């Protein structure tokens, strides 16, 4: 390459490159950076060979580029100008790609992106949702140009900004332009870049240095790496502009040695720019000089801090020093120095070239432009994402990131690495900006976003970050050196189950000291991960300390196997699954009943938290635990039946239980097992609570509940039907009648009202969800006809809609506030409902019910824009302009239930919360009246049956403790049932044969809606055996390792 | 077993390359590390002398940065990533298994100087989580099976 000696020669050179570019050439862009770990080099070679052997070398260019961003589907290639993107390409696909796509213009199905849900192939990049919502400005060249060839960068308009600055702008004007663009430091702190530049420009002293901070150390951040690898000249050009603006002659790029490809590409870029005369002395003949060189980091995180980085460049230990003086005044070698992050530098050419006006078209008032985020962790589309500043967390994680894999729940996103915090689910609508993120205790940081789902433990995450900062603390200042060690010790203790309640305050105190007294950002910010998890996940800390429970089921000391720990009742899942594999169904049911007296009910309607934590799910799909439980319990009732001998009564005290729902009956069952005489008072003529009156027949047949209740009665539990506890017969009377303890589990059975105009209970055609379900379940005729509108997005709403369909309604539509993917109903029910022809209308807020002659005629909805506000509180925002009237013959309102407290007399001594619920001790479920306990839905509001069961067992243990005078807290650790020895489970299997999960079959949707038959069919015994052997027996692994 | 022999005569050339420039201590040490696989303690004095520093200053820099090692490393340096994304995706189990497979703790080198096991704060390959690097090659989306097969490849390479 010949040296360019004037500005005009660069333009001349650019024209020459462009003219060489022939029309009609097809370019295949193979990512040779990130995708290299997936064998992109092999693909590149195979494609090149294939093109040669097909004689297409003149028409096709195979180009090694930087990252395409969509790393989840690596290796990725793009074909231009067609705009086609192929993913998960392998070297032996080269033949098809060249022959079919390049030669014959045919698209290849198997290499295309698949749309979620429909699984239709999407061939064109701009149609893939991952790209559609992005604004790729800084990353525009990344994945398009060959980063090792300066001609590509120049052809793409590179160094035009430099030409513009050198020929038309005074240095001050460059700073003014950057100021007008409101560019803020992309490294995390968000300091206005132009201001920093001004200080450096005005500072006295020569030479002046500029530095590119490419010591991207935040775990979870990789955007700088992608820019350096995929478009290194953008950084070089940005630094040239900065050097021109500040009057600097020396520049350093401080890059971490863990990035070998970035180092290689930077070296090439600097060399080529020097050769062309774009770096070095007398650049483009203008007399402007810049000597740019690389410095490699040597593996110290703290060197990302600017004063430490400068010390490292000077060849010293990379330890920070106090500021002021700031680097702009006294930096490297005591001379004025300006340090910016990679992404900040890469933004500068865009601003200078296109002007601040263009730049500011996207972004928020205070922060313009775009930000690159590296999306990683528990998210479908991991990769690099560039969005306008101000995009919401939800857009980034769900619209672009494609949501959480395996149907799990989003828990939080960690932003800003060890110096940042987590953004929990309630802030999904938060727009990402330096200031908003800071306000909720995290930082935008350099752009790392690590997504966490329900299987991550927030205490453990905090411990993880502290162990990182503790080991990276340079040790210069005492607060950081000692404080990080202390914090780490405390957090480790909590995750080991040895925490104390006062630890929580100590973390807060220590955190405050650290942030005020530490010398540099590392120490000042390091308590943030702990403080922000404490702020949003305090309960997880308390559960670890008090209950030895880990919500993510990851803390070794408290977890035997994740499935068991995830089960609110703590059933020894692997053990009963093993029994099923052996065909020992009776044994299996016995194991379940150690914690849960409702195996057949839970085998049908349990929401199975166990399956979401199943380790097999990491491999392929989780074991179908719920369906297995059903097989065993169905076999049990068919072959053994509910009969059994009652538990012997060995205790003197009698216990009364109010309400024969799952919580009450579970409590009664375990108390009977402990030897107490227990009596259950039930207001209705049937037992089962919600199971008996609300869950529809097609999900839970009557006979199943009856058999389970019969079994519990046979254990010695007495149920008194039609015996309400009310003003005539109060719980005080029960105590007087000789019951030593009372457990109130009266459920939550009062339907909530919406409170909108026209909502009149006496109106014909208005029903409330729970009443409607129970009337049908009790055999009353509720003849529906015509159009039925169901309001609500929860499980009851779906039961109501499906029951309505089976009760004569011709057409049933559900309207709910939430968007489709945020509805609280269980996904399985939603899918079954859709199969049955029920239409779901999300984002609809009811506003007015219309009537004529005492009959419902319709209902008006407004568009619900957002259910939760910025603070994460339930506070729907609706667009009142956007409304619609829906004709309806029936309206069934199912927006939730609450406990009906009316049976408690007004002068009851029971203490209530402000909003009316009973005050209970969460550990013992004791109320303020000695001997009176309360639990289940009654105290928590409506939840799932397995939680009610767990609450019932907890009450039984607490009551036993109370009656024996033991006032220690209730402690329910995971325990192994008697070990089931012989096993032929996956752990022992040598073969790696694929063994996908067996899915239960369903009755045909068209047929099943004609009556109330059970929708889901159970497994056959052969299926059950096969499915049960998929279990990996994590519990045994634990015993072997002796952890 | 003895660590592989090193040829200390190469040191002079390295020192010559870096003697003139400014702030060359770290680049020089990186060169030494690259050439010998570690920074042999006996090189400290000549380096200090050449750069006009105290040996303690050189030693201080070496021990500060995790990139430098005063002990010889194995032929294959396995660095298991312990970054956030990898952690969230289970790198703890990968590390546990690596320790078990290699019979090494973090920072240890096998007696035959074939393998060294290290952890690294973040490899910046979070989209591949959980990941590890063996020398300069990345391995991503590790599962216990994949990890064992990768190790097997390296072992096979050695026994051939």
CSV table of N, CA and C in Angstrom, one decimal, chain A residues 49 59 96 162 165 180 189 221 524 719 769 783 797 893 911:
chain,number,residue,atom,x,y,z
A,49,UNK,N,-13.4,-23.8,-0.7
A,49,UNK,CA,-13.1,-24.9,-1.6
A,49,UNK,C,-14.3,-25.2,-2.5
A,59,UNK,N,-17.5,-15.0,-9.1
A,59,UNK,CA,-18.8,-14.4,-8.8
A,59,UNK,C,-19.1,-14.3,-7.3
A,96,UNK,N,-24.3,-27.7,-0.2
A,96,UNK,CA,-25.7,-27.2,-0.4
A,96,UNK,C,-25.8,-25.7,-0.5
A,162,UNK,N,-12.8,11.5,9.7
A,162,UNK,CA,-11.4,12.0,9.9
A,162,UNK,C,-11.2,13.1,8.8
A,165,UNK,N,-13.2,16.2,9.7
A,165,UNK,CA,-12.6,16.9,10.8
A,165,UNK,C,-11.3,17.7,10.3
A,180,UNK,N,-22.8,18.4,21.5
A,180,UNK,CA,-24.2,18.5,21.0
A,180,UNK,C,-24.8,17.2,20.9
A,189,UNK,N,-19.8,4.7,33.7
A,189,UNK,CA,-20.1,5.8,34.6
A,189,UNK,C,-21.0,6.9,33.9
A,221,UNK,N,-19.7,-9.3,30.1
A,221,UNK,CA,-19.7,-8.2,29.0
A,221,UNK,C,-18.8,-8.6,27.9
A,524,UNK,N,-15.8,0.9,45.9
A,524,UNK,CA,-17.0,1.6,46.2
A,524,UNK,C,-18.2,0.9,45.7
A,719,UNK,N,-64.5,-35.9,59.5
A,719,UNK,CA,-65.0,-34.7,58.8
A,719,UNK,C,-66.4,-34.5,59.1
A,769,UNK,N,-66.8,-15.9,38.8
A,769,UNK,CA,-66.1,-17.1,38.4
A,769,UNK,C,-66.3,-18.3,39.4
A,783,UNK,N,-77.6,-22.8,32.5
A,783,UNK,CA,-77.7,-22.9,31.1
A,783,UNK,C,-77.2,-21.6,30.5
A,797,UNK,N,-60.0,-18.1,35.6
A,797,UNK,CA,-60.7,-17.6,34.4
A,797,UNK,C,-60.7,-18.7,33.3
A,893,UNK,N,-67.1,-12.9,35.6
A,893,UNK,CA,-66.0,-12.1,36.1
A,893,UNK,C,-65.1,-13.0,37.0
A,911,UNK,N,-55.8,-10.9,65.5
A,911,UNK,CA,-55.2,-9.7,65.0
A,911,UNK,C,-55.2,-9.7,63.5
